[in-house]
Backbone as JSON, one array per atom type, in Angstrom:
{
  "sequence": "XXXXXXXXXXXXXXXXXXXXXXXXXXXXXXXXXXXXXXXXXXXXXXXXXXXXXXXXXXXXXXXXXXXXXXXXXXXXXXXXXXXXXXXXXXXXXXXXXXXXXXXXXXXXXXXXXXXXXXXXXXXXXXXXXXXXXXXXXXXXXXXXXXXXXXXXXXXXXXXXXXXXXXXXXXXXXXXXXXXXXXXXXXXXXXXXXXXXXXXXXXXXXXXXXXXXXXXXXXXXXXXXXXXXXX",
  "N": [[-20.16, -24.11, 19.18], [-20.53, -20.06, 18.87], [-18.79, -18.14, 17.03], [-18.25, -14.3, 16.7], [-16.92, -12.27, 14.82], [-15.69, -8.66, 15.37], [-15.73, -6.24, 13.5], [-13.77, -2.67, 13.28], [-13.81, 0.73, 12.4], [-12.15, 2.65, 9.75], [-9.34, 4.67, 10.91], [-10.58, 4.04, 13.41], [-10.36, 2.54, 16.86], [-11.4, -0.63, 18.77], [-13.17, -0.14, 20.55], [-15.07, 1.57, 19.43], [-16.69, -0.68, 19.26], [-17.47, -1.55, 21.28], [-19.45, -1.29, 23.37], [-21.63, -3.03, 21.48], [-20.21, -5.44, 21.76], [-20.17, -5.97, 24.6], [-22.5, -6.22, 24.94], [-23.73, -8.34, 23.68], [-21.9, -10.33, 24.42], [-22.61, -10.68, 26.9], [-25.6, -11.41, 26.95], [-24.91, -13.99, 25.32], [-23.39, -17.22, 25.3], [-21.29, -16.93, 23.54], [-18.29, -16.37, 21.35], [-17.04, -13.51, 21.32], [-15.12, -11.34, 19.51], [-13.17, -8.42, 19.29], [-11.03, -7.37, 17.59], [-7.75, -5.2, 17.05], [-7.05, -3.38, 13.76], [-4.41, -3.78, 12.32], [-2.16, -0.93, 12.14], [-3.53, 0.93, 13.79], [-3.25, 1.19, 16.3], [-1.56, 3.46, 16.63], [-1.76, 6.72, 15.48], [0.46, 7.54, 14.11], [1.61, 5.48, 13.23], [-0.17, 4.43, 10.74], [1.42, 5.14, 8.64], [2.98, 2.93, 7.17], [1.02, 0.89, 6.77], [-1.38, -1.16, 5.21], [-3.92, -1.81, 2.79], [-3.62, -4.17, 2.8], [-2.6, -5.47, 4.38], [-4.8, -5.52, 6.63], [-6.72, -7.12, 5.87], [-5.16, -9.51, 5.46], [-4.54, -9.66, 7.88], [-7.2, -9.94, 9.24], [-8.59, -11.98, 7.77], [-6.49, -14.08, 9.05], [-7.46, -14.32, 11.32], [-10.06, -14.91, 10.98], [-9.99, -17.26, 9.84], [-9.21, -18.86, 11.99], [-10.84, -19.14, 13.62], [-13.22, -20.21, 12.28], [-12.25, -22.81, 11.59], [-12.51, -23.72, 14.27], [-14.61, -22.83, 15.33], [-18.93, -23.78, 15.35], [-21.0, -22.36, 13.95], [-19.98, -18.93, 12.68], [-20.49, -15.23, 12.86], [-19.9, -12.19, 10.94], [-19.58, -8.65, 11.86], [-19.46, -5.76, 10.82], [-18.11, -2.23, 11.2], [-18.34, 1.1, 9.68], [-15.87, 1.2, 7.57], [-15.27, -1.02, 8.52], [-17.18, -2.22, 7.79], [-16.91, -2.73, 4.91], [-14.51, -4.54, 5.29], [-15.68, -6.72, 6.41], [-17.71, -7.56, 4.45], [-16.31, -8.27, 2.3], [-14.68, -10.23, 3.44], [-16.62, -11.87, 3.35], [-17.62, -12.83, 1.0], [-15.58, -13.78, 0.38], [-14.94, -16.14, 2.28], [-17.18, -18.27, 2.16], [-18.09, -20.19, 4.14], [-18.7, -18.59, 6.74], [-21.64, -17.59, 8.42], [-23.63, -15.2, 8.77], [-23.95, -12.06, 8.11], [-23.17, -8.39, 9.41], [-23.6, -4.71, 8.83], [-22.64, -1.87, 9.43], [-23.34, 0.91, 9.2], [-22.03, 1.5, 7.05], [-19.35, 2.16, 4.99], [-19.16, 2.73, 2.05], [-18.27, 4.65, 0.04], [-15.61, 6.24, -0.76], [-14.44, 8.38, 1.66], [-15.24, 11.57, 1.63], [-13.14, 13.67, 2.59], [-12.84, 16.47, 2.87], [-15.41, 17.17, 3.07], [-16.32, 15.8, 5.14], [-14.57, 17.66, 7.67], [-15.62, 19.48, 7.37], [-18.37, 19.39, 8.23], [-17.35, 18.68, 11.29], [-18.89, 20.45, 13.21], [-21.17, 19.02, 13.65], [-20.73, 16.32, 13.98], [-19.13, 16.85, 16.53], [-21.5, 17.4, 18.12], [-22.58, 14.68, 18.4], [-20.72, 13.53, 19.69], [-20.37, 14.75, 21.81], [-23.13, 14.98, 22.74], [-22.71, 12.21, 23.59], [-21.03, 12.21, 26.01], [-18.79, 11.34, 25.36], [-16.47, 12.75, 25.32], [-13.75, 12.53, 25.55], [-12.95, 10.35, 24.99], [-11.56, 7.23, 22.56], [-13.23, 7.59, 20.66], [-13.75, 10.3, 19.97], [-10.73, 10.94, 19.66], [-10.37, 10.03, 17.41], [-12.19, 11.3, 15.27], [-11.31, 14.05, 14.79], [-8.8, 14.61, 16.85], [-6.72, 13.21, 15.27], [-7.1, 14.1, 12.71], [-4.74, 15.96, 11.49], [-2.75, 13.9, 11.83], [-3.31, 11.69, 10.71], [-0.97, 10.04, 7.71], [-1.02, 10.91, 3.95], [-0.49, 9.34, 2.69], [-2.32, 6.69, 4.11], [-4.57, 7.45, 3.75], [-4.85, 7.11, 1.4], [-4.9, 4.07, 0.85], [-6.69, 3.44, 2.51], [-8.9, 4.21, 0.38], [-8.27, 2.23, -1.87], [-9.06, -0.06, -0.5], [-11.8, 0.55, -0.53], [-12.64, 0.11, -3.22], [-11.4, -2.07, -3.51], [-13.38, -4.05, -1.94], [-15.84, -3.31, -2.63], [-16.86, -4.79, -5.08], [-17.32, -7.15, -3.78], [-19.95, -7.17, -2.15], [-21.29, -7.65, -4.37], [-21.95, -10.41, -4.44], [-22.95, -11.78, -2.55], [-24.35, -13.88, -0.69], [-25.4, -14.65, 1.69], [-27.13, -14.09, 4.84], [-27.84, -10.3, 5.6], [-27.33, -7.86, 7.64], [-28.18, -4.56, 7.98], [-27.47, -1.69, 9.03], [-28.35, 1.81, 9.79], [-27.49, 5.14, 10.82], [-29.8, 7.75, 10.36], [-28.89, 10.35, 10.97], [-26.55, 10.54, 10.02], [-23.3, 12.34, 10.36], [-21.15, 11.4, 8.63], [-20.86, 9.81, 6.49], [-23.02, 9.44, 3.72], [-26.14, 9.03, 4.1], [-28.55, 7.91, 3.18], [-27.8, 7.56, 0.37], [-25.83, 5.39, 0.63], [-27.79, 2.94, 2.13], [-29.05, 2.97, -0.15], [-27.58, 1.64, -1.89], [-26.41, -0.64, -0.63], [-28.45, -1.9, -0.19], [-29.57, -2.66, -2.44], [-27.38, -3.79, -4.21], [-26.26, -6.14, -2.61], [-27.45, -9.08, -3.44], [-28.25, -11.03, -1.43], [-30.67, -12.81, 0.99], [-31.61, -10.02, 3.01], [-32.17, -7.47, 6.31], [-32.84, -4.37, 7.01], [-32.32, -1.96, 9.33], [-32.95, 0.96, 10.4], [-32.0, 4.12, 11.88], [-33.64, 6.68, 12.95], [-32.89, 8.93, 14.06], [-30.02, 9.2, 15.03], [-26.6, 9.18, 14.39], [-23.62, 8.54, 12.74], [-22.28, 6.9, 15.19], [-23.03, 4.48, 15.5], [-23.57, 2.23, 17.79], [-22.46, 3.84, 19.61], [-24.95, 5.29, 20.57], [-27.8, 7.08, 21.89], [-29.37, 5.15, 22.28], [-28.9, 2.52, 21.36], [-29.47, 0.32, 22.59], [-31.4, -0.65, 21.32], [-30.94, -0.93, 19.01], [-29.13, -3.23, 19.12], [-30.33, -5.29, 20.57], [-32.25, -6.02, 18.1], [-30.29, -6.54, 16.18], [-29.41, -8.94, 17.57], [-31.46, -10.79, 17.61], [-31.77, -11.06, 14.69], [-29.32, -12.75, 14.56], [-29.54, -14.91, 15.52], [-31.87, -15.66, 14.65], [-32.74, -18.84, 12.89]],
  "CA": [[-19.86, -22.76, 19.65], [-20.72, -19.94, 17.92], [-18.41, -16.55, 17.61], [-18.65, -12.92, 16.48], [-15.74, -11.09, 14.66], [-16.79, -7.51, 14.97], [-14.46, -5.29, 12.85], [-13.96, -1.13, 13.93], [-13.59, 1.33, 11.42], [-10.73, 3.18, 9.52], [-9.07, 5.79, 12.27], [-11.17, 3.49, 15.07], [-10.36, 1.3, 17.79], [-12.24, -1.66, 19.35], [-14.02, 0.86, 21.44], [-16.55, 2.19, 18.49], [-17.99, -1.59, 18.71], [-17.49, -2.34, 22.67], [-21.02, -1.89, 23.83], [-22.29, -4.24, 21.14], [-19.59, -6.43, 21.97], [-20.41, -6.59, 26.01], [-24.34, -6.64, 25.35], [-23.27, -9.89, 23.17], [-21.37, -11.31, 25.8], [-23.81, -10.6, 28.2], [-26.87, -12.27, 26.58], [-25.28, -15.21, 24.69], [-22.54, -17.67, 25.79], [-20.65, -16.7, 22.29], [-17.29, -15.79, 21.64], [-16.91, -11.9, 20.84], [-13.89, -10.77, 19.2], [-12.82, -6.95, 18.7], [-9.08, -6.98, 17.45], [-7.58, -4.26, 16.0], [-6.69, -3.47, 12.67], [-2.91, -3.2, 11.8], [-1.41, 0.5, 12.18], [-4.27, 1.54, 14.33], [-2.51, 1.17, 17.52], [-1.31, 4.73, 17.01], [-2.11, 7.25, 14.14], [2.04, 7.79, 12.88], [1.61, 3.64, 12.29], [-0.86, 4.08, 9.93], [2.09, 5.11, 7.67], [3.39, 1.95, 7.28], [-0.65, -0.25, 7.01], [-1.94, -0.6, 3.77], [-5.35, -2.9, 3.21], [-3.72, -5.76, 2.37], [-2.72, -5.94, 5.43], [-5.71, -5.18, 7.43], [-7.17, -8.17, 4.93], [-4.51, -10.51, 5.72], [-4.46, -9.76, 9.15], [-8.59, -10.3, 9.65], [-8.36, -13.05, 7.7], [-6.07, -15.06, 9.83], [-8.3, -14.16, 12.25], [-11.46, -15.87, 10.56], [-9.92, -18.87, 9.26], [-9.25, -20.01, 12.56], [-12.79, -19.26, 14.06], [-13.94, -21.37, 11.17], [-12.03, -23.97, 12.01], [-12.92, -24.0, 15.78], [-16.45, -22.57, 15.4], [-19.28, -24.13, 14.48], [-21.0, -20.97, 13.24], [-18.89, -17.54, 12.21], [-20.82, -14.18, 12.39], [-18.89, -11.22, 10.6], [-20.26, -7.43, 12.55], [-18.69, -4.51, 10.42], [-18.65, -0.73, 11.45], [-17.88, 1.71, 8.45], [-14.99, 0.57, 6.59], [-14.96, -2.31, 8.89], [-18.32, -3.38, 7.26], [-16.36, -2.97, 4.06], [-13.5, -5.67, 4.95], [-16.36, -7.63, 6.55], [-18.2, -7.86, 3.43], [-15.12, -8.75, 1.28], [-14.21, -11.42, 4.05], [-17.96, -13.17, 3.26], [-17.5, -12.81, 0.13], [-14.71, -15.15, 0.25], [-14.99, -17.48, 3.23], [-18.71, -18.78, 1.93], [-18.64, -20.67, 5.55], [-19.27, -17.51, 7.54], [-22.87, -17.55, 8.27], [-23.95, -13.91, 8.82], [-22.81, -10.32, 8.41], [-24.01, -7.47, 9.71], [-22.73, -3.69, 8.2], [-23.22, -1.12, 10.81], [-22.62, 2.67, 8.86], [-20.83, 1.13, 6.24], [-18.81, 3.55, 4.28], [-19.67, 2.34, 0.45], [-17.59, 5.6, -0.87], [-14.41, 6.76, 0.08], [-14.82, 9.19, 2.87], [-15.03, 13.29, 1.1], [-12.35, 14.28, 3.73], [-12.8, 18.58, 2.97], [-16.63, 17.37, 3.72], [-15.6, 15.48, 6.88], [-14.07, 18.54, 7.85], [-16.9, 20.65, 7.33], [-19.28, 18.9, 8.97], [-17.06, 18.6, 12.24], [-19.95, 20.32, 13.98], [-22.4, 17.79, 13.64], [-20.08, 15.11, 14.87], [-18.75, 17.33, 17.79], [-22.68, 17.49, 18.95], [-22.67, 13.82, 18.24], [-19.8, 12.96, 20.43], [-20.89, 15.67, 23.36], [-24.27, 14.11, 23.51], [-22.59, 10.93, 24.4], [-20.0, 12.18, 27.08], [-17.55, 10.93, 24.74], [-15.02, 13.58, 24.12], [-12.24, 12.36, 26.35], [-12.73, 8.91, 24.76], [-11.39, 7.18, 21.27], [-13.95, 8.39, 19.41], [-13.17, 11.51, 19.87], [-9.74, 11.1, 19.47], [-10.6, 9.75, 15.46], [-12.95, 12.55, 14.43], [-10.51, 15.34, 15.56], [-7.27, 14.71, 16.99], [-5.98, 12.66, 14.47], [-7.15, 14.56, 11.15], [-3.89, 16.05, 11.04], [-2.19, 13.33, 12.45], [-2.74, 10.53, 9.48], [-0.54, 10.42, 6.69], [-1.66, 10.83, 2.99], [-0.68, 7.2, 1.87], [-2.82, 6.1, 4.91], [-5.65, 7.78, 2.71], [-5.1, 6.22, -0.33], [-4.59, 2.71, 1.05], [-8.08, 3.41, 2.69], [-9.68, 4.56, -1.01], [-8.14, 0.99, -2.36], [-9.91, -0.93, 0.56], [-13.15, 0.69, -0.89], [-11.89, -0.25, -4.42], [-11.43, -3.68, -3.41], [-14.68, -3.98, -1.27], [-17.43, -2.98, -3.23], [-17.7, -5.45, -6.13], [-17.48, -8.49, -3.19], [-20.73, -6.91, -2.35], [-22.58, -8.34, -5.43], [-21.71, -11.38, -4.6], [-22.83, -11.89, -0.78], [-25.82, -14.59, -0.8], [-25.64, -14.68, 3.19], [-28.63, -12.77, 5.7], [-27.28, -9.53, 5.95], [-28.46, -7.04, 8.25], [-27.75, -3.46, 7.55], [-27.75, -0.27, 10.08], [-27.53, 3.24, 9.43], [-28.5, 6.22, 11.2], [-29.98, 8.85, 9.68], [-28.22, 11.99, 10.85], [-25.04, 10.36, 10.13], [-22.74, 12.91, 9.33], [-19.53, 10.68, 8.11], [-21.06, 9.15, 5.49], [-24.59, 10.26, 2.84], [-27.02, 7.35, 4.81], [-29.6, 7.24, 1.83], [-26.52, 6.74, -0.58], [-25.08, 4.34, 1.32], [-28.28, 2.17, 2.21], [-29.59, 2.48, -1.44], [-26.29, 0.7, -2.47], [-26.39, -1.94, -0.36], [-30.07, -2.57, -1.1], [-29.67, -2.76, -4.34], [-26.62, -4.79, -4.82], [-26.25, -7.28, -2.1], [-28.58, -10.14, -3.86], [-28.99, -12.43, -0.41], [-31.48, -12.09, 2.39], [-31.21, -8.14, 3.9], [-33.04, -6.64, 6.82], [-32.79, -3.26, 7.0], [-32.69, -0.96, 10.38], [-32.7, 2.58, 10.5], [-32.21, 4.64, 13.24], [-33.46, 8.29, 12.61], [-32.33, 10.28, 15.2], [-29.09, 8.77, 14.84], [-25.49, 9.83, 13.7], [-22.33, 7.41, 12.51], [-21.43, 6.2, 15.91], [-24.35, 4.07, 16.27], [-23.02, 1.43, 18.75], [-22.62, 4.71, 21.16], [-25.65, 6.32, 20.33], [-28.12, 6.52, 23.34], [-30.59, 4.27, 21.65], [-27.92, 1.46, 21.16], [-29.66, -1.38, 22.94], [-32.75, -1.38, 20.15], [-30.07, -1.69, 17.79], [-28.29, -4.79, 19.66], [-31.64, -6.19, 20.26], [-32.48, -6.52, 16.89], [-29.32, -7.31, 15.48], [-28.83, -10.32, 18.26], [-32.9, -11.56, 17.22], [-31.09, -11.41, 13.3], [-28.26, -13.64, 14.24], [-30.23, -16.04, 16.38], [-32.55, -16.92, 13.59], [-32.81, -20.16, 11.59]],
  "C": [[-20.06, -21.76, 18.51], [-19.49, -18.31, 18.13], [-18.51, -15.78, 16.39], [-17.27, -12.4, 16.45], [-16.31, -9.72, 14.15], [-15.0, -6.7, 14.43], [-14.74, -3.48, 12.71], [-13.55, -1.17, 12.23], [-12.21, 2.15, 10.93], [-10.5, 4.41, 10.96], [-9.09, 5.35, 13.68], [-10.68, 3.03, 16.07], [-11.88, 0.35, 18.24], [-13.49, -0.92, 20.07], [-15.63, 1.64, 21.05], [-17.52, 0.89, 18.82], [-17.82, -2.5, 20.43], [-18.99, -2.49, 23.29], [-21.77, -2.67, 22.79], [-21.16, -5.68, 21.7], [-19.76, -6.95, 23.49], [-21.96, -6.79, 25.98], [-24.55, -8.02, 24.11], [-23.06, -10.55, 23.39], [-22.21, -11.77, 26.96], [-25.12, -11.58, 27.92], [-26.5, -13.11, 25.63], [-23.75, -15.55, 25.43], [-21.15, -17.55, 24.39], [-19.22, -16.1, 22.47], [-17.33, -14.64, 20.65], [-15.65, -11.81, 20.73], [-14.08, -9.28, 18.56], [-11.22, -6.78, 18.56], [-8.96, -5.56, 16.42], [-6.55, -4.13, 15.1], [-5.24, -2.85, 12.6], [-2.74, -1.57, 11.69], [-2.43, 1.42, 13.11], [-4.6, 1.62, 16.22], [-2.46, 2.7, 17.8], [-1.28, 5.38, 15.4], [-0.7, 7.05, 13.21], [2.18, 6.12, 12.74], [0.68, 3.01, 11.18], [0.09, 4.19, 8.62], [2.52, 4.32, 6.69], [2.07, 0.77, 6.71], [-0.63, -0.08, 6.03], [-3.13, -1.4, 3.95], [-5.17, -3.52, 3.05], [-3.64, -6.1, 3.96], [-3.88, -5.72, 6.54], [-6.64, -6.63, 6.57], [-6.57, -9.35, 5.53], [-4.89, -10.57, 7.07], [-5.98, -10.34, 10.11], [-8.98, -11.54, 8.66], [-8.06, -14.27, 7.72], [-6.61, -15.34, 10.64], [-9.51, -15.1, 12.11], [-10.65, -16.66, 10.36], [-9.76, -19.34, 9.86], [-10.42, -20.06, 13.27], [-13.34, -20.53, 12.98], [-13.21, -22.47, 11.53], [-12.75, -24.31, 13.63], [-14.31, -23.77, 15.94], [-17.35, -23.53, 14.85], [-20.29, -23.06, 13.25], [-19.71, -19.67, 13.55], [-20.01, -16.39, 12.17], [-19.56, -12.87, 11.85], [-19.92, -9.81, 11.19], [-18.71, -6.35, 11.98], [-18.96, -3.21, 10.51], [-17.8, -0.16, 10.39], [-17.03, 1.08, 7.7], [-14.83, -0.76, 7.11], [-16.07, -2.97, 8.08], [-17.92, -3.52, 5.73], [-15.62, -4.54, 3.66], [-14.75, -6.63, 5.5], [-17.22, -8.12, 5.44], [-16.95, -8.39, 2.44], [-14.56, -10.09, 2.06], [-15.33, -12.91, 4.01], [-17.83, -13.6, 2.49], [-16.41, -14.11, -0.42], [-14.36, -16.35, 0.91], [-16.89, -17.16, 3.19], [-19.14, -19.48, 3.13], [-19.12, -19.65, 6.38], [-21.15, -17.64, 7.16], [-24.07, -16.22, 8.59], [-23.65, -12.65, 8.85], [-23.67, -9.46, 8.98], [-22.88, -6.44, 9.35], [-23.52, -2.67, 9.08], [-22.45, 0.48, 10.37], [-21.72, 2.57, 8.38], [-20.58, 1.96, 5.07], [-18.6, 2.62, 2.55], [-18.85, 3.4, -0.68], [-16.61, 6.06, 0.15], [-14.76, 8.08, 0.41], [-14.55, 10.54, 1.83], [-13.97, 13.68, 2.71], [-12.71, 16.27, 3.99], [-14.31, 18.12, 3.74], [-16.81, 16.99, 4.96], [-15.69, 16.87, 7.82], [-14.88, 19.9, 8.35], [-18.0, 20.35, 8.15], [-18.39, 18.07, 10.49], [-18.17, 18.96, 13.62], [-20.79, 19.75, 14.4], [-21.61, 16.29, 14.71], [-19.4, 15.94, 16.34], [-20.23, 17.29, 18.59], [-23.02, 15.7, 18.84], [-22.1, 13.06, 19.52], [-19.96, 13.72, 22.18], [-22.09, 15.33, 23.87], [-23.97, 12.75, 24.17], [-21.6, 11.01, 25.2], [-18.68, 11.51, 26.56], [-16.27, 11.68, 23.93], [-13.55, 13.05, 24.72], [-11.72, 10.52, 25.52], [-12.23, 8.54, 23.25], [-11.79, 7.27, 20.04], [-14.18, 9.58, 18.58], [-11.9, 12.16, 18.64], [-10.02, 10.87, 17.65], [-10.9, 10.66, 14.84], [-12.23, 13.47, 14.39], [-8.8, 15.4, 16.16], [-6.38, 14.3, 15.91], [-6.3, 13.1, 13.01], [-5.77, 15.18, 10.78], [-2.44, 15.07, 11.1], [-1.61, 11.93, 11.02], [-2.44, 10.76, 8.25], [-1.46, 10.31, 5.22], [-1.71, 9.54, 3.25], [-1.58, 6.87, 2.92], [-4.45, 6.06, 4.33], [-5.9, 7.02, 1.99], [-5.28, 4.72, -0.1], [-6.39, 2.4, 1.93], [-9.1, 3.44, 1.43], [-9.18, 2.82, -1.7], [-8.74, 0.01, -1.74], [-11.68, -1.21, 0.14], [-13.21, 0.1, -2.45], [-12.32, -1.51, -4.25], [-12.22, -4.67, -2.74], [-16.17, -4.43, -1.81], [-17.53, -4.17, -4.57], [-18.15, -6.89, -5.24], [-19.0, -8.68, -2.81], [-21.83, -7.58, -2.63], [-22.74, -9.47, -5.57], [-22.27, -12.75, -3.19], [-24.42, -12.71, -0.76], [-26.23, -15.1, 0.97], [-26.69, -13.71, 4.11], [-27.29, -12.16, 6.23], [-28.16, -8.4, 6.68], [-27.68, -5.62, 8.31], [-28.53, -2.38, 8.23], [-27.5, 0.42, 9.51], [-28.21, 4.3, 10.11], [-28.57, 6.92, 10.42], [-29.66, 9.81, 9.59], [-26.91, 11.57, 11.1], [-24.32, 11.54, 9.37], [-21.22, 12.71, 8.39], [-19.75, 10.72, 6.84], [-22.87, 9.62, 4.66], [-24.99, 8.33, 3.39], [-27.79, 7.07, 3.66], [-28.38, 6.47, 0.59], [-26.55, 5.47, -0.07], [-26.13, 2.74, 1.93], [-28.84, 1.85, 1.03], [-28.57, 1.73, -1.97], [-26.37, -0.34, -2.11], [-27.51, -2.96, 0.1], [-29.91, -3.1, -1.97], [-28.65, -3.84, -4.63], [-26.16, -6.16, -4.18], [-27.52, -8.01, -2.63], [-29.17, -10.92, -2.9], [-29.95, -11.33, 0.18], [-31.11, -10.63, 2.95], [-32.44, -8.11, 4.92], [-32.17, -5.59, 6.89], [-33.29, -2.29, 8.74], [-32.17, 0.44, 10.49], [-33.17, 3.18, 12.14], [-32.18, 6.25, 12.97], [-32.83, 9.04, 12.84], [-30.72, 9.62, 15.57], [-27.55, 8.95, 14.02], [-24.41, 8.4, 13.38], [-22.34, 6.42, 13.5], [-22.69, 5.49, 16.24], [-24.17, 3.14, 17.44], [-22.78, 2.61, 20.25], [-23.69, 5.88, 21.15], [-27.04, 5.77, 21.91], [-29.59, 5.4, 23.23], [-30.08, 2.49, 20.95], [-28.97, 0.06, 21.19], [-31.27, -1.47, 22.15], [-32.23, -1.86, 19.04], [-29.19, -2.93, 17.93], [-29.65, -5.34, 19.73], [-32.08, -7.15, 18.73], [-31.08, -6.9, 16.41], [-29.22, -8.37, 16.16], [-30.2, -11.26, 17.69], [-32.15, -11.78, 15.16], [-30.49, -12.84, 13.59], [-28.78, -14.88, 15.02], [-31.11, -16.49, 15.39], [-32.2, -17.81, 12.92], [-32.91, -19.46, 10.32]]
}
């Protein structure tokens, strides 16, 4: 058997990575997992989260897939492709990652902020304002506490050197008119320092949420032809 822990991003729910997770289900007999990350139930419980626990907690998670599986894929969206890279990094059984608009620098929040427009035409092209994607970009900026910040900036901290260490086929998304995160930054980094196997997919016309962007199923395509290879 083979399964798929896909891990959302800071702010997220399960919901950023549901249409890869049902066009996964749909075309392989695999087990798909989307759990979510400690305090991200509801924004005033992020108070309380820090990254260990979001570590611990997706960690218990893999170690028993690995036991029961016989392959493990890891599928990380922004900071999720963070803890998913730090979780390869240390369970060497996992046999593929994928980093899907993975946030490589702790988020500029004032620039966030500023570039709300871009992600409001992001989220209105996909009929998604009523939905939890929404709710992340916008409702909840005043909503999560500092420390919830900082405990995110230590995540990236504790992330990035696992990185250099990752000798597994990794396959690495990013759109191009992301406005969360600087996409050239962010794919020249993890060019450059992941040493294993990489493919590389770019999606031009493309913003952060790529999993709900309306060009999705070229980007599940290819990522499912990744994880199916020998």
């Amino acid at each position: 058997m083979v399964a798929c822990l896909c891990i959302h991003g800071y702010m997220g729910t399960p919901d950023e990575l549901k249409p890869l997770a049902d066009y996964l289900k749909k075309h392989t007999d695999w087990d798909v997992l989307t759990p979510t990350l400690p305090g991200h139930d509801k924004p005033y419980h992020l108070r309380n989260a820090t990254y260990q626990d979001w570590i611990v907690f997706m960690e218990s998670i893999l170690t028993q897939l690995l036991k029961e599986d016989e392959e493990v894929y890891l599928i990380g969206f922004s900071m999720g492709g963070l803890l998913a890279g730090w979780l390869a990094r240390h369970h060497p059984e996992v046999k593929k990652l994928a980093l899907l608009s993975t946030s490589v620098h702790y988020l500029d929040w004032p620039n966030l902020v500023d570039n709300k427009g871009q992600l409001f035409v992001e989220v209105k092209d996909r009929k998604l304002k009523n939905s939890s994607v929404f709710s992340r970009y916008f409702k909840r900026f005043t909503d999560v506490p500092s420390q919830s910040k900082a405990q995110f900036a230590k995540m990236v901290m504790q992330a990035k050197p696992a990185l250099a260490h990752l000798e597994i086929p990794t396959f690495i998304a990013q759109g191009g008119m992301d406005a969360v995160i600087s996409a050239k930054q962010s794919v020249d980094y993890l060019m450059e320092t992941i040493p294993g196997p990489k493919r590389l997919f770019v999606m031009e016309e493309a913003g952060h949420l790529l999993c709900q962007d309306k060009d999705r199923e070229v980007l599940f395509e290819n990522l499912l032809d990744f994880l199916k290879e020998n």
